[in-house]
Every structure is written in structure tokens, then in C-alpha cells.
JSON list of C-alpha atoms in Angstrom, two decimals:
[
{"chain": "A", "resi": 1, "resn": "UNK", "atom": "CA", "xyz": [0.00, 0.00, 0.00]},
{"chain": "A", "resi": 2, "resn": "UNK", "atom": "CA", "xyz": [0.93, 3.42, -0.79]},
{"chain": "A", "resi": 3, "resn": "UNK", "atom": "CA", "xyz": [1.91, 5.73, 2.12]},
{"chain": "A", "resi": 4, "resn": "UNK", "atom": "CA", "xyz": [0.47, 9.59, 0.43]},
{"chain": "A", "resi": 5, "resn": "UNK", "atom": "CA", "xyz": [2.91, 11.99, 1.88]},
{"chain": "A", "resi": 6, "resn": "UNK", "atom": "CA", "xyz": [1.81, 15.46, 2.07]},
{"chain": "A", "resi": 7, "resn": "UNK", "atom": "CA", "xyz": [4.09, 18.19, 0.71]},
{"chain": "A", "resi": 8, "resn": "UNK", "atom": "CA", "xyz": [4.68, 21.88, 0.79]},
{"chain": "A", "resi": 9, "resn": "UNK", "atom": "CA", "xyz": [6.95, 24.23, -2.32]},
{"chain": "A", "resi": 10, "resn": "UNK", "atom": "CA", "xyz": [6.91, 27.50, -0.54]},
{"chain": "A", "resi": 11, "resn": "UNK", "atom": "CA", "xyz": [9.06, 30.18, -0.35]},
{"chain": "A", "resi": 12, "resn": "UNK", "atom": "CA", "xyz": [9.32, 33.88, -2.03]},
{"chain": "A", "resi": 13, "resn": "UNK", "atom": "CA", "xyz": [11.89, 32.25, -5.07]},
{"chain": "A", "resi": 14, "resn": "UNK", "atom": "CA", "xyz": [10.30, 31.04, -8.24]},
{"chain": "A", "resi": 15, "resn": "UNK", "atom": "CA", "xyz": [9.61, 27.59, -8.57]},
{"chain": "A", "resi": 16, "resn": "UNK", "atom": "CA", "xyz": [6.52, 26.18, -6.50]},
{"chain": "A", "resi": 17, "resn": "UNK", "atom": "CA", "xyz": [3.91, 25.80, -9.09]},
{"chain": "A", "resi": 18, "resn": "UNK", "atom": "CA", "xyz": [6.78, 24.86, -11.72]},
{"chain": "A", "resi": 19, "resn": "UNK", "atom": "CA", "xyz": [7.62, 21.94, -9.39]},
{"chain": "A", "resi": 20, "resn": "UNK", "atom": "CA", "xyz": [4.68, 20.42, -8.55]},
{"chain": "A", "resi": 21, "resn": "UNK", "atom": "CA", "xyz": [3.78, 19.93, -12.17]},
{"chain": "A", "resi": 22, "resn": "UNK", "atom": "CA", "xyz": [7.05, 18.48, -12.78]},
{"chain": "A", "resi": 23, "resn": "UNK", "atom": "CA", "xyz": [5.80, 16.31, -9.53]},
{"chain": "A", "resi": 24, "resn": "UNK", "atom": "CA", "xyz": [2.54, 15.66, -12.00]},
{"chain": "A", "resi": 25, "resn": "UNK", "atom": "CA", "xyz": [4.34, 14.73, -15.24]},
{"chain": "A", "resi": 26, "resn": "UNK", "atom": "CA", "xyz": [6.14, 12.01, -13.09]},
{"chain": "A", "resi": 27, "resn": "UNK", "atom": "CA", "xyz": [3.15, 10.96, -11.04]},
{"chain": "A", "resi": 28, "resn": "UNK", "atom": "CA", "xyz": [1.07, 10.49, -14.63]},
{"chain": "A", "resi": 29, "resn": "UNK", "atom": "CA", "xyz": [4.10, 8.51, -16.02]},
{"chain": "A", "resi": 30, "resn": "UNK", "atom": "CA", "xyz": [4.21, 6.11, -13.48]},
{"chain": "A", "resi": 31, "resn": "UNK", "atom": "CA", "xyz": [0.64, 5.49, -13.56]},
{"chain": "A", "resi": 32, "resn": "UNK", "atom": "CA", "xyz": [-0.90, 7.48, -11.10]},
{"chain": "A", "resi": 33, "resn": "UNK", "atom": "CA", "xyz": [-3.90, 9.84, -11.47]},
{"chain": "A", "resi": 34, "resn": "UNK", "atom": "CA", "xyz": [-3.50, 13.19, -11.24]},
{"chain": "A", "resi": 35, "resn": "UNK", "atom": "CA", "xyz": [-5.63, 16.75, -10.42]},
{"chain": "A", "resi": 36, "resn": "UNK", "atom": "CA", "xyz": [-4.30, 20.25, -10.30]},
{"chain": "A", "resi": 37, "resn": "UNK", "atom": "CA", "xyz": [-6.37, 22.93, -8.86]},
{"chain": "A", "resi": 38, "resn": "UNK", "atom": "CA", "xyz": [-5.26, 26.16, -8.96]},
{"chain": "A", "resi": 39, "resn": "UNK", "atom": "CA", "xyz": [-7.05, 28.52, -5.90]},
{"chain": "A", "resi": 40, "resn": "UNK", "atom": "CA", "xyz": [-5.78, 31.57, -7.74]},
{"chain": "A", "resi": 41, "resn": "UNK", "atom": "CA", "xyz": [-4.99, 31.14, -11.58]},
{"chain": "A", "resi": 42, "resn": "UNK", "atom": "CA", "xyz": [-7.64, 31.62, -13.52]},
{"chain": "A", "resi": 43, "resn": "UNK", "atom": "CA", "xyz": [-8.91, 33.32, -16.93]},
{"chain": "A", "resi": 44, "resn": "UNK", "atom": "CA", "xyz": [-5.02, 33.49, -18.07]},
{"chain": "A", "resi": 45, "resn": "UNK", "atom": "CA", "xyz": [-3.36, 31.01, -20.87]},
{"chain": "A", "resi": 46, "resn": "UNK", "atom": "CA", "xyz": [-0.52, 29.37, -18.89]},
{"chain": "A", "resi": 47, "resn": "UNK", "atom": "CA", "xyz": [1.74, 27.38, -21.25]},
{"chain": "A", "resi": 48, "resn": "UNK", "atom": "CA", "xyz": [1.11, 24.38, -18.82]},
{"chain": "A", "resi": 49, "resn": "UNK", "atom": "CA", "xyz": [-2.60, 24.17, -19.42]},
{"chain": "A", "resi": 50, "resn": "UNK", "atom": "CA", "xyz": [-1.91, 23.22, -23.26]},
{"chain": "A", "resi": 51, "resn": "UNK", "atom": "CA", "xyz": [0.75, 20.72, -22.34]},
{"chain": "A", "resi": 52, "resn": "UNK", "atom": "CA", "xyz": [-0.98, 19.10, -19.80]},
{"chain": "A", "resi": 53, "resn": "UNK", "atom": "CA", "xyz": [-4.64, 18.94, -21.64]},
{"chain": "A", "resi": 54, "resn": "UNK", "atom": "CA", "xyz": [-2.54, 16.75, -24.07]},
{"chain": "A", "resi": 55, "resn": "UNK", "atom": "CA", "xyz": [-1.26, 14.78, -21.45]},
{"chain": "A", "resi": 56, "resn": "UNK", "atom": "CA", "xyz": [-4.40, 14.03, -20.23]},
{"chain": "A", "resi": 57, "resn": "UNK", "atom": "CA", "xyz": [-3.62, 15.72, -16.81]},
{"chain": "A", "resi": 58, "resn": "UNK", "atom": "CA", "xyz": [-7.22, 17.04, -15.48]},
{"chain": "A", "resi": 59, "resn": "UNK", "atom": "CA", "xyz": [-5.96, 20.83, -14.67]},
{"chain": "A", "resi": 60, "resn": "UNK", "atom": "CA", "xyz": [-8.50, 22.71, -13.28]},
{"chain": "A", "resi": 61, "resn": "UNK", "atom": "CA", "xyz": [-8.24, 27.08, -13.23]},
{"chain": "A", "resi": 62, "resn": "UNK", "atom": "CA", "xyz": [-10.63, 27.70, -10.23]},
{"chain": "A", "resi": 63, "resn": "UNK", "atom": "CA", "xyz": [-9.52, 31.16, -9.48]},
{"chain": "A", "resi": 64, "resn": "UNK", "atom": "CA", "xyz": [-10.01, 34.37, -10.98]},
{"chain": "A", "resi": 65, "resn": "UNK", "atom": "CA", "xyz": [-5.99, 35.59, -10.86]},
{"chain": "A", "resi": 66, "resn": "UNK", "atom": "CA", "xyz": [-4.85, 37.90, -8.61]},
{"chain": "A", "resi": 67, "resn": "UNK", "atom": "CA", "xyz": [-6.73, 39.91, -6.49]},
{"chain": "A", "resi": 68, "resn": "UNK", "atom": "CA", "xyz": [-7.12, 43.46, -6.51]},
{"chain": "A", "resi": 69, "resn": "UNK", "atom": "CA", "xyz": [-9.26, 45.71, -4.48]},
{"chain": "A", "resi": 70, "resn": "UNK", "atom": "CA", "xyz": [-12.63, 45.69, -4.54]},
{"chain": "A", "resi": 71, "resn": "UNK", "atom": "CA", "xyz": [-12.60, 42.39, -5.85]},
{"chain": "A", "resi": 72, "resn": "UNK", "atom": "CA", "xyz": [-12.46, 40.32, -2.30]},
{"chain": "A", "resi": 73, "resn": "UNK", "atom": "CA", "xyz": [-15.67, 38.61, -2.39]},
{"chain": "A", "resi": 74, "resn": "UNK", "atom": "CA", "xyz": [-16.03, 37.34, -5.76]},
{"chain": "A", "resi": 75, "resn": "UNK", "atom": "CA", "xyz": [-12.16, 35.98, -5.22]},
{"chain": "A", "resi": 76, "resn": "UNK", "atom": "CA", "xyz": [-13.27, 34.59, -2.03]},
{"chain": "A", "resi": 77, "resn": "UNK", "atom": "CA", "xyz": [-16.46, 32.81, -3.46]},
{"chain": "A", "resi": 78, "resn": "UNK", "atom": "CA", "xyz": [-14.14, 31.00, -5.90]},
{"chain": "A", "resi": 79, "resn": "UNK", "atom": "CA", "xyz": [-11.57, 30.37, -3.05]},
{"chain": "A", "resi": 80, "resn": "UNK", "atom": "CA", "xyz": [-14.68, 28.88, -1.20]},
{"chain": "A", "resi": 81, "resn": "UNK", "atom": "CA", "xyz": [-15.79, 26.68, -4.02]},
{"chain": "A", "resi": 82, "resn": "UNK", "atom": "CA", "xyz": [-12.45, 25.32, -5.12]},
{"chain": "A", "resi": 83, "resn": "UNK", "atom": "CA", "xyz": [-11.89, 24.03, -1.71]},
{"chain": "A", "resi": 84, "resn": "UNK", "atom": "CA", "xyz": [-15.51, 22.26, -1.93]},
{"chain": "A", "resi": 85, "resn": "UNK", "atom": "CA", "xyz": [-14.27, 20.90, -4.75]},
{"chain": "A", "resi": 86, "resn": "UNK", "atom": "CA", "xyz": [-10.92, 19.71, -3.35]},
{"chain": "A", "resi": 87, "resn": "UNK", "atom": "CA", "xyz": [-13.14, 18.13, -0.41]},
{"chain": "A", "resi": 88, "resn": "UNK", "atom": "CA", "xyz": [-15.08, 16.60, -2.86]},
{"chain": "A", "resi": 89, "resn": "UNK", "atom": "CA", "xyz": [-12.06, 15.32, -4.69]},
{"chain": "A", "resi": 90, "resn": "UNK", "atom": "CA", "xyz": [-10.05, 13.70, -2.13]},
{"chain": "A", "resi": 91, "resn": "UNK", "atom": "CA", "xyz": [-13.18, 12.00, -0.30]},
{"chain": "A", "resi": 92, "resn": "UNK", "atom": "CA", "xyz": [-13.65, 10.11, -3.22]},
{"chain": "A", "resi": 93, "resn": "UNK", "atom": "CA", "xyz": [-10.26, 8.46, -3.72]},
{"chain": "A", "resi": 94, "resn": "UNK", "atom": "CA", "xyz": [-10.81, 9.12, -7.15]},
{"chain": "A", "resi": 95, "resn": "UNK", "atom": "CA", "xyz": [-7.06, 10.13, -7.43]},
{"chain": "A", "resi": 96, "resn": "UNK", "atom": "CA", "xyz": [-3.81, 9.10, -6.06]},
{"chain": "A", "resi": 97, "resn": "UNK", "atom": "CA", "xyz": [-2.30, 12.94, -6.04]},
{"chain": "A", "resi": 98, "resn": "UNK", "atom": "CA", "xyz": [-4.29, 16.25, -5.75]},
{"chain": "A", "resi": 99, "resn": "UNK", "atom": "CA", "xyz": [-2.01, 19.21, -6.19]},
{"chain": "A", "resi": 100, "resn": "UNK", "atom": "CA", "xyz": [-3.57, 22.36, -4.33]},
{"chain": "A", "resi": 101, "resn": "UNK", "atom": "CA", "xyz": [-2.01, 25.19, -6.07]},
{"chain": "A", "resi": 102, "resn": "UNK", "atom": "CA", "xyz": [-1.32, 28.66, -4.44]},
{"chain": "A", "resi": 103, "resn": "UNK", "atom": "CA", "xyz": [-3.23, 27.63, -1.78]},
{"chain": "A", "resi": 104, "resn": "UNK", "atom": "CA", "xyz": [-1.47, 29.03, 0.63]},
{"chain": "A", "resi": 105, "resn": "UNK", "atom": "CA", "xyz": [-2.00, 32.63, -1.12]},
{"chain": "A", "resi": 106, "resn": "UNK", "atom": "CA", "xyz": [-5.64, 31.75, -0.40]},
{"chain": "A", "resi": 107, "resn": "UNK", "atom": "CA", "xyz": [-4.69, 31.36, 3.08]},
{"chain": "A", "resi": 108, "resn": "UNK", "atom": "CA", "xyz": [-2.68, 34.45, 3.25]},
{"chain": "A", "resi": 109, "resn": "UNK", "atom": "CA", "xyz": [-5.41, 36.31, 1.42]},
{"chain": "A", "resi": 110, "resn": "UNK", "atom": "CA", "xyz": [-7.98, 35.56, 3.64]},
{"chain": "A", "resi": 111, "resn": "UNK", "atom": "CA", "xyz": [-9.97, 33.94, 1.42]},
{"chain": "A", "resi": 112, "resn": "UNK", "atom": "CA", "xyz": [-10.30, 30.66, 2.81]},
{"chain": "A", "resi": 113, "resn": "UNK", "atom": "CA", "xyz": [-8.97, 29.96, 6.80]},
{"chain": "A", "resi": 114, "resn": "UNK", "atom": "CA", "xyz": [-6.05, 27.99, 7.93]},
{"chain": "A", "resi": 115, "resn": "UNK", "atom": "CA", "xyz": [-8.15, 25.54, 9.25]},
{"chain": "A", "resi": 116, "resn": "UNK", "atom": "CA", "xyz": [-10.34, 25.00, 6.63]},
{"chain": "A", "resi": 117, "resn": "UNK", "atom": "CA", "xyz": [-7.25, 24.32, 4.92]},
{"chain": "A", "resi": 118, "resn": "UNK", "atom": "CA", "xyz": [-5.63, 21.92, 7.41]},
{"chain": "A", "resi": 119, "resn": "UNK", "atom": "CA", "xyz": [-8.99, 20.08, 7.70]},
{"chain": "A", "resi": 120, "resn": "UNK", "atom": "CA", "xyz": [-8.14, 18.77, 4.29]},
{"chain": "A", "resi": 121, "resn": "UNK", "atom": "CA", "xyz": [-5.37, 16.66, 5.70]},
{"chain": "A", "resi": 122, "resn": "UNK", "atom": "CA", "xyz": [-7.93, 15.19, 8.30]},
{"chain": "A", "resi": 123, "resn": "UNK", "atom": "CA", "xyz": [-10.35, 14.07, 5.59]},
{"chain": "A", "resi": 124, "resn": "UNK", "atom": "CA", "xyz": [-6.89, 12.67, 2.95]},
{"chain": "A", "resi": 125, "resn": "UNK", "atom": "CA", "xyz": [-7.39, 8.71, 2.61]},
{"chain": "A", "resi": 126, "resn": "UNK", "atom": "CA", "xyz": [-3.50, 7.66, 4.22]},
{"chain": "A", "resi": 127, "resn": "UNK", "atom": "CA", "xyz": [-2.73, 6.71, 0.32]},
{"chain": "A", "resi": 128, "resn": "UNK", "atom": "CA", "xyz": [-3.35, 9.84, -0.91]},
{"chain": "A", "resi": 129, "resn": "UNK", "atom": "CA", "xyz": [-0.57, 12.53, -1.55]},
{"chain": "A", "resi": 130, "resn": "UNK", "atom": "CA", "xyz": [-1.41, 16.18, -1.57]},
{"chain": "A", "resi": 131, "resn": "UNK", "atom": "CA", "xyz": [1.08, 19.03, -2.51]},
{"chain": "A", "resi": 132, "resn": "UNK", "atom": "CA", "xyz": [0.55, 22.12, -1.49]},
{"chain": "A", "resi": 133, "resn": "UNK", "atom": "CA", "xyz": [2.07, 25.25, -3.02]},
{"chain": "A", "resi": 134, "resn": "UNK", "atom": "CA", "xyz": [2.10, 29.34, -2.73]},
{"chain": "A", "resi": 135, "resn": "UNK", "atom": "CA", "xyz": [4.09, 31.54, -0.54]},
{"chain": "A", "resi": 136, "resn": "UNK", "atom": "CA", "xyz": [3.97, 32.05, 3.04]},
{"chain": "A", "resi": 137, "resn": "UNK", "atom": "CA", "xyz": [2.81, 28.20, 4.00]},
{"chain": "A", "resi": 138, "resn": "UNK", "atom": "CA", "xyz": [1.55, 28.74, 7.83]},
{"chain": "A", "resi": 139, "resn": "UNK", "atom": "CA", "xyz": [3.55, 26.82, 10.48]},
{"chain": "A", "resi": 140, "resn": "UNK", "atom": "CA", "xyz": [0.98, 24.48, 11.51]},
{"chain": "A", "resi": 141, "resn": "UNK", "atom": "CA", "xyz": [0.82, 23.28, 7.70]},
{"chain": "A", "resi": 142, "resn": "UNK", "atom": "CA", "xyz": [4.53, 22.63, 8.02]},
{"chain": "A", "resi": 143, "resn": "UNK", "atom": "CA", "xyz": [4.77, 20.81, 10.81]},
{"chain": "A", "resi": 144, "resn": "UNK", "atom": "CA", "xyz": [2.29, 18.04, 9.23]},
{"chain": "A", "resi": 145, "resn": "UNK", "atom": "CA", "xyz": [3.82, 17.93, 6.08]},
{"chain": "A", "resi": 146, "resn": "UNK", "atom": "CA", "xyz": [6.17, 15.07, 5.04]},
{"chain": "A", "resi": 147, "resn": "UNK", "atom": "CA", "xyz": [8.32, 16.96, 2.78]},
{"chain": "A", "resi": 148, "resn": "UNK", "atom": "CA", "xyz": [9.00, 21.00, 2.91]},
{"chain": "A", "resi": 149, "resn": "UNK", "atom": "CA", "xyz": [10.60, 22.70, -0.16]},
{"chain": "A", "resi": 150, "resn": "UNK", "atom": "CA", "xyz": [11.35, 26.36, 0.27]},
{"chain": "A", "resi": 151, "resn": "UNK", "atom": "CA", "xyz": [12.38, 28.21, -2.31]},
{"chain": "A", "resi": 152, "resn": "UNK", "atom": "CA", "xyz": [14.56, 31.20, -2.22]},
{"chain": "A", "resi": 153, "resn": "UNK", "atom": "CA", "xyz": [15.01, 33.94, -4.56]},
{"chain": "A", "resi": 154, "resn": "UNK", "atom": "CA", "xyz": [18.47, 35.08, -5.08]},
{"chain": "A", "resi": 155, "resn": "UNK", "atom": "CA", "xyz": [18.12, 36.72, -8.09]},
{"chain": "A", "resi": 156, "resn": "UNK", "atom": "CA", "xyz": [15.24, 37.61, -10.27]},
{"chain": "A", "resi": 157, "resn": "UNK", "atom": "CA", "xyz": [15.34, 38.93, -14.00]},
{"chain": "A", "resi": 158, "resn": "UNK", "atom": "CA", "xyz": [12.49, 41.31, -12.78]},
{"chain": "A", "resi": 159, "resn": "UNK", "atom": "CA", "xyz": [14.92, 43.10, -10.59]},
{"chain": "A", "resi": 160, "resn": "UNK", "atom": "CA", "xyz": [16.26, 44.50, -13.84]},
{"chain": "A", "resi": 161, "resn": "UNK", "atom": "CA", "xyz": [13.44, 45.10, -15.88]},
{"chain": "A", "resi": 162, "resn": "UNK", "atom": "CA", "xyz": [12.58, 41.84, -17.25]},
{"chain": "A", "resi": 163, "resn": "UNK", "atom": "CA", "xyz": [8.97, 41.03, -17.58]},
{"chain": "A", "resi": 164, "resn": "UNK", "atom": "CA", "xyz": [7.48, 37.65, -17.60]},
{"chain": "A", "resi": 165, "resn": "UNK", "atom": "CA", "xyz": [8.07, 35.74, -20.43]},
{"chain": "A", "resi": 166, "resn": "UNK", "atom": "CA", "xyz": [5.64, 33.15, -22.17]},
{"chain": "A", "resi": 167, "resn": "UNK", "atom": "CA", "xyz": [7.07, 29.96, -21.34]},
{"chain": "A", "resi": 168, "resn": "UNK", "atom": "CA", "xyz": [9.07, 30.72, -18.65]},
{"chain": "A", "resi": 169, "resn": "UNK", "atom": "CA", "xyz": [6.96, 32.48, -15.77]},
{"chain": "A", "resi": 170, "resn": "UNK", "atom": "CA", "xyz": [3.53, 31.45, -17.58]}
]
């Protein structure tokens, strides 16, 4: 039997998101089935929507990208139904890893709670793993993770002007 460990890419360095789908390429090519929900992403082409649509990895852009003022409720409503749906999800041990992407923004954001968060590891079937990603992962989500990756930014190209590029940041 599987053991699902339960893992956190955090940290203010780019990277998170970027490894947990390389975490989802390898789950799908051993076999295992996959889910990405992304609590903030949403209404944007990301390169990795296209690559993993053909790849039959279900990828699924709950959120309506980054907030702005004025904006908090509808952000939170999505917040609020993408974690029903991640509920939903990992009850029915449909999948064998559900990646939770930028949730901990949502956190941060106030958009859903810490605990409804953590209460998702109380409901996880022991063979499920669940990654969580996003800056700024709270302690308490930490200490019951299996595996904690913080990134750290040492050197951005934005800190000299560089905007995003397709393919690289998106």
C-alpha cells in the first residue's frame, strides 16, 4: 500500500507551481492519477494548461488571478468553491495525487482559513498525496507535512526590468 505523503513548495523564489507539475508529469508517467487545482490562476493562458490537456492531466483554473481591491468577495467565493471541490475530490479516492495550487495565497489572502485548509489533511485517505504550493505556508501546515521545499530567490530577471516571459513564468 501506498503511504500519500503530504508536501509543501513554498518560499518567495520562483519555482513552487513549476515543481509540482514536474511532480505531475512524473506521477502520470508512473501510472498514477492526477488533479491540479489552482485557488488563484484563472482566466489566463498558462503554457502548462496546453501541455498538460494533451497529457491528459485534469488541470483545473478555479480562481479568478490575482486579487485586486474591490474584488475580495467574488475571489473569495471562488476560493470557497475550489476548496468544496478539493473536499469533494479527495473524499472520493478518485485520485492518487491532488495538487492544491497557491493555496497558501488563499490562506494568506484571507480567502479561505487555515483551518479549513488543514482540515483537508484530516479528511486525505492515508494513500493519498497532496502538494501544497504558494508563498507564506503557515507553520501548523509545516509541521504536518512530510516533505518541505522552500524556495529562495536570489536573483530575479524582474529586478532588472525583465517582464514575464511566455514559457518561462507562464
Amino acid at each position: 500500500m501506498t503511504e500519500g505523503l503530504i508536501i509543501v513548495h513554498t518560499g518567495d523564489g520562483k519555482g513552487k507551481t513549476t515543481a509540482a507539475l514536474g511532480l505531475a508529469l512524473r506521477a502520470f508517467g508512473a501510472g498514477l492519477k492526477v488533479l491540479i487545482l489552482q485557488f488563484i490562476k484563472g482566466g489566463q493562458k498558462y503554457g502548462e494548461l496546453d501541455a498538460l490537456k494533451n497529457l491528459q492531466i485534469e488541470i483545473r483554473q478555479c480562481g479568478l488571478g490575482f486579487t485586486k481591491s474591490g474584488e475580495i468577495a467574488e475571489h473569495k467565493a471562488a476560493a470557497q468553491a475550489t476548496l468544496k471541490i478539493a473536499k469533494d475530490e479527495i473524499i472520493s479516492r478518485n485520485r492518487d495525487l491532488i495538487i492544491l495550487d497557491e493555496i497558501n495565497y488563499a490562506v494568506k489572502f484571507g480567502l479561505i482559513t487555515e483551518d479549513e485548509m488543514l482540515n483537508l489533511l484530516t479528511i486525505r485517505p492515508p494513500e493519498l498525496h497532496l502538494v501544497f504550493t504558494g508563498r507564506d505556508a503557515t507553520e501548523k501546515l509545516i509541521d504536518a507535512a512530510d516533505l518541505v521545499t522552500e524556495m529562495k530567490m536570489i536573483k530575479h530577471p524582474y529586478q532588472r526590468g525583465i517582464k514575464a516571459q511566455r514559457g518561462i513564468e507562464f
